[in-house]
XYZ file of C-alpha atoms in Angstrom:
271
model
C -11.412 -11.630 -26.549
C -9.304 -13.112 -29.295
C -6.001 -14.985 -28.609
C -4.257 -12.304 -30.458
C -6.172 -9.915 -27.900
C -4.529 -11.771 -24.814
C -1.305 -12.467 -26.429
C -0.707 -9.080 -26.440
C -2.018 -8.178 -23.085
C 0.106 -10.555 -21.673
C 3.218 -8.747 -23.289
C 2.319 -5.111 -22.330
C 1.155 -5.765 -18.767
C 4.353 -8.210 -17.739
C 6.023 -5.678 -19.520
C 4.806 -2.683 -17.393
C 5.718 -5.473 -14.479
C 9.139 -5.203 -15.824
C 9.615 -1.680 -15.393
C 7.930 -1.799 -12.002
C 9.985 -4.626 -10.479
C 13.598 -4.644 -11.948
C 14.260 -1.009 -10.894
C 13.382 -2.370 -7.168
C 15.693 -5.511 -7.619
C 18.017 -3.325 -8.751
C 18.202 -0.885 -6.346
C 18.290 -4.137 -3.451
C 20.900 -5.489 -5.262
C 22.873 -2.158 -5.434
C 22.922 -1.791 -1.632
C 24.460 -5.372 -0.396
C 27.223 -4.668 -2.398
C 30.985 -4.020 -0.601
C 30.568 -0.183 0.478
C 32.069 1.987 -1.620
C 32.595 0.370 -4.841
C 31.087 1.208 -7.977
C 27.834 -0.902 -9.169
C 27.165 -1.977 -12.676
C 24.498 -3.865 -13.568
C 22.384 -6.517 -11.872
C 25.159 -8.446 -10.093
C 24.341 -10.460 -6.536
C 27.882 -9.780 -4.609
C 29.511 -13.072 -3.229
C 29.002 -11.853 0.067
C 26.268 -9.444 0.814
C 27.017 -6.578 2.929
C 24.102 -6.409 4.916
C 25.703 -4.386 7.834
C 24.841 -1.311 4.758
C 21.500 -1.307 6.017
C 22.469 -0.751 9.881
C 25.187 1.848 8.813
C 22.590 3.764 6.693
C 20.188 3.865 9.834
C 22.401 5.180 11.782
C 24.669 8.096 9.880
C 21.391 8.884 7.832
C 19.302 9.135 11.617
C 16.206 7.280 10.357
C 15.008 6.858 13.432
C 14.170 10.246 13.867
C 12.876 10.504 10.332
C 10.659 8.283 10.579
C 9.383 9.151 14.039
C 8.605 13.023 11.791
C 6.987 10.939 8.778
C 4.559 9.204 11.433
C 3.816 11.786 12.757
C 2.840 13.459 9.235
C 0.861 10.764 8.601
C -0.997 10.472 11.525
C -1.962 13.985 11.046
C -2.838 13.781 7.240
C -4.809 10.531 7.251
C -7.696 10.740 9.786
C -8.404 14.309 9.369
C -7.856 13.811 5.297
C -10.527 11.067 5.457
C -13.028 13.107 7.799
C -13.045 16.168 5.640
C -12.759 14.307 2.251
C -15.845 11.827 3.181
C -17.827 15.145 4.665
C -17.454 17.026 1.282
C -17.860 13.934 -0.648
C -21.446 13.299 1.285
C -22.463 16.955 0.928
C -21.890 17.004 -2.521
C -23.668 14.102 -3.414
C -26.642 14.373 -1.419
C -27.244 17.671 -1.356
C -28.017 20.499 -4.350
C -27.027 24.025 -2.915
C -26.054 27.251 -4.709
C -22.812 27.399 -5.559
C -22.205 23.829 -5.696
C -20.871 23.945 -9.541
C -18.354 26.400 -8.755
C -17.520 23.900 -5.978
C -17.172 21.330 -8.172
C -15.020 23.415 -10.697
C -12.656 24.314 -7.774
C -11.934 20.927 -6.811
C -11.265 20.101 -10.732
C -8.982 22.717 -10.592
C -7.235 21.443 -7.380
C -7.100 17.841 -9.198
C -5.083 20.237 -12.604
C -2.557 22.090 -10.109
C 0.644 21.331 -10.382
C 2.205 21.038 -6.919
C 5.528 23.168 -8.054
C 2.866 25.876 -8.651
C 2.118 25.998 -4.661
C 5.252 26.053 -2.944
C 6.079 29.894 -3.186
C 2.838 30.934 -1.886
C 2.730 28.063 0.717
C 6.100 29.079 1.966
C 5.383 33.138 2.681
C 1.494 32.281 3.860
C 2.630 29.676 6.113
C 5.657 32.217 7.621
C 3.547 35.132 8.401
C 1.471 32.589 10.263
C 4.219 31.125 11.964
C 3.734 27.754 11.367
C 6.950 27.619 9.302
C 8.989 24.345 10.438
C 6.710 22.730 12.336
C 4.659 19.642 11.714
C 1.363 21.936 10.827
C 3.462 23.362 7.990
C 3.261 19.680 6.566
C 0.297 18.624 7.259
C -1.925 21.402 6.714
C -0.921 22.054 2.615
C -0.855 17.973 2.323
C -4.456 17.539 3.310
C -5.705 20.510 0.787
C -3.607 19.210 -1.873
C -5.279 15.652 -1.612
C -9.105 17.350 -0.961
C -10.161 17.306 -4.637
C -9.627 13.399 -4.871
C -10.728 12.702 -1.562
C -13.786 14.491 -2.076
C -14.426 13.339 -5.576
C -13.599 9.674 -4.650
C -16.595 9.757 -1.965
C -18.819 11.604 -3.854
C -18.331 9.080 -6.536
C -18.902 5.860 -3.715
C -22.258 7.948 -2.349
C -23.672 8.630 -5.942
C -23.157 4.894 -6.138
C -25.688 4.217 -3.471
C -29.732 4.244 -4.481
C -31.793 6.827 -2.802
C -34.106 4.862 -1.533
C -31.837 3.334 0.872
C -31.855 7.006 2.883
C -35.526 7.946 1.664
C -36.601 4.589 3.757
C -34.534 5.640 6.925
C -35.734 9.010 6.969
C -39.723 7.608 6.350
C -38.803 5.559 9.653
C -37.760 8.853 11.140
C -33.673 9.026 11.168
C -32.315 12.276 11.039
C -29.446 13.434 8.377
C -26.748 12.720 10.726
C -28.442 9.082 11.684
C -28.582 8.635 8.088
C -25.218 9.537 7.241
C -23.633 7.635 10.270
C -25.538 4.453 10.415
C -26.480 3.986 7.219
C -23.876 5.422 4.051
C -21.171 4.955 6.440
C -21.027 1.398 7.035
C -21.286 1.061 3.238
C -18.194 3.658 2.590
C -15.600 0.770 4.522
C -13.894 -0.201 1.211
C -13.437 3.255 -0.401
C -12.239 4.269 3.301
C -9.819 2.292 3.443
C -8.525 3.107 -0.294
C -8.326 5.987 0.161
C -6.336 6.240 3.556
C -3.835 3.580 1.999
C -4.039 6.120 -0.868
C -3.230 8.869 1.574
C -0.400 7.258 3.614
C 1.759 6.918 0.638
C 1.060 9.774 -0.776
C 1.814 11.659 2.422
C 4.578 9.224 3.215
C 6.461 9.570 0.225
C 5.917 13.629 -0.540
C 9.496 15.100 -1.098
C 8.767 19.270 -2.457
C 7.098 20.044 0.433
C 8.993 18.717 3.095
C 12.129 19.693 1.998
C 10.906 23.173 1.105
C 8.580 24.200 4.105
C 10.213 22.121 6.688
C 14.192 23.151 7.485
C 14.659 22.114 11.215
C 16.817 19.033 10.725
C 15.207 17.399 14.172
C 11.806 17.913 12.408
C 12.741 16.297 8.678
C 10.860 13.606 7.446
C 11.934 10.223 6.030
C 12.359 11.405 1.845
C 13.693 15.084 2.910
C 16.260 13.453 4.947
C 16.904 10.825 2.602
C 17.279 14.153 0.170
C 20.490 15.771 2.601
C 21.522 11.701 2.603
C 22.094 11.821 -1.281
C 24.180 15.075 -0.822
C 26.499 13.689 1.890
C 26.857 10.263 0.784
C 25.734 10.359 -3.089
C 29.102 8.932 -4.050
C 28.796 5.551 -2.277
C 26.130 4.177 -4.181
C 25.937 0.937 -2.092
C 25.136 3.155 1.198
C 22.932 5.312 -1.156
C 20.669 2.304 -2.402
C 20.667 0.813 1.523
C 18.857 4.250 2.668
C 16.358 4.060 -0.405
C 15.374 0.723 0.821
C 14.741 1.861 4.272
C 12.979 4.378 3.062
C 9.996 2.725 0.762
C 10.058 -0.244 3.179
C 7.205 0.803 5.536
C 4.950 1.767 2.230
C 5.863 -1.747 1.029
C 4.782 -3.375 4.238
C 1.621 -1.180 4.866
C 0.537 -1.988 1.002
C 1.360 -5.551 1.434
C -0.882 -5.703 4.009
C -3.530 -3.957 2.832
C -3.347 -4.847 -0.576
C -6.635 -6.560 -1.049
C -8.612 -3.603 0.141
C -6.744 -1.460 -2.091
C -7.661 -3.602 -5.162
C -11.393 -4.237 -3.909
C -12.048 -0.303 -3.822
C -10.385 0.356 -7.157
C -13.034 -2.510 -8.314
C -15.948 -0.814 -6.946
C -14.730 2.677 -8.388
C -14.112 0.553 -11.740
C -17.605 -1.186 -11.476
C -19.637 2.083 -10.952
């Protein structure tokens, strides 16, 4: 690579880090200012208002929000990565009939636009009277993230050589023995991608929520913060407080997990 070549990847990725970051520092900035008063620009206040963040907890009822979005999330994630890691196994190890138009339903999954859903989500899921509850969540969520679940294993067990599961089942392990004791252990790192991948997506998902779940008692955390904007959109400082509040647990969780989110994109990048 030329210095020309790295000069100039420098400039485009910390410029991409630009438009990443200052939106965020803007936002933070926005909501320690005095509440109520206009905000223009990147400007630290001399005091910060911190008490924005407790006053946004309360009036916006976070707690309960977020209590909804766990529970969303607990419901998305483990059965998301069961099914998606099933289909992902089956369609790499095995050859059945039918398994192209498989495949070309799952493409077309990955092409769908969301918007393109809701309608028929919202009538199916009221003459099954599921409507407003959790189920009405978590069900469409998990089907909407299928086709890249399922494509993302598939891609980690095409990865693996045959003759790792040809020498098990020589020794006399079954499929399942196979698949649990031997790919399994090897599928950690994509695993855990892929439920980080999950719990933001299914964290952060806004159309749905506020569409196909009404009850107020069962809103989650970005639907609520939704009604927040349209009772307190004028007070910016407030506004910005609850935005925070909002994308801190996906900050926290990806802080955390941050290295085994960058060691599975690797290995997807690698194969």
């Amino acid at each position: 690579m030329t210095r020309a070549t790295r000069f100039t990847t420098a400039i485009v990725l910390l410029a991409a880090v630009a438009l990443t970051i200052v939106p965020l520092i803007s936002i933070f900035f926005a909501s320690v200012q005095e509440p109520g008063t206009p905000v223009i620009g990147l400007a630290w206040p001399e005091t910060p208002h911190w008490e924005n963040f407790a006053t946004a907890w309360s009036v916006g009822g976070f707690a309960k929000l977020f209590l909804s979005s766990s529970v969303v999330v607990i419901g998305v994630v483990p059965l998301g990565l069961i099914l998606a890691t099933l289909g992902g196994y089956a369609l790499s190890r095995y050859r059945f009939r039918g398994s192209s138009v498989v495949v070309a339903v799952l493409l077309l999954g990955l092409t769908l636009p969301l918007e393109s859903i809701v309608l028929p989500l919202y009538y199916g899921l009221r003459a099954a009277g599921l409507l407003d509850s959790y189920w009405a969540l978590i069900l469409p969520l998990i089907g909407v993230f299928m086709p890249f679940g399922i494509f993302w294993m598939r891609s980690h067990f095409d990865s693996l050589p045959t003759e790792l599961t040809e020498a098990a089942e020589m020794d006399g392990a079954g499929a399942f023995t196979v698949f649990v004791r031997i790919l399994l252990p090897t599928a950690k790192p994509a695993l855990a991608t892929l439920a980080l991948l999950y719990f933001m997506w299914a964290w952060n998902q806004f159309l749905l929520a506020l569409v196909l779940i009404q009850d107020p008692s069962r809103r989650t955390a970005p639907a609520g913060l939704g009604q927040f904007v349209t009772q307190y959109g004028k007070d910016i400082p407030l506004l910005s407080a609850s935005t925070i509040i909002v994308v801190i647990p996906v900050v926290i969780v990806y802080a955390i997990f941050q290295r085994q989110l960058v060691r599975g994109f690797l290995q997807g990048a690698v194969r």
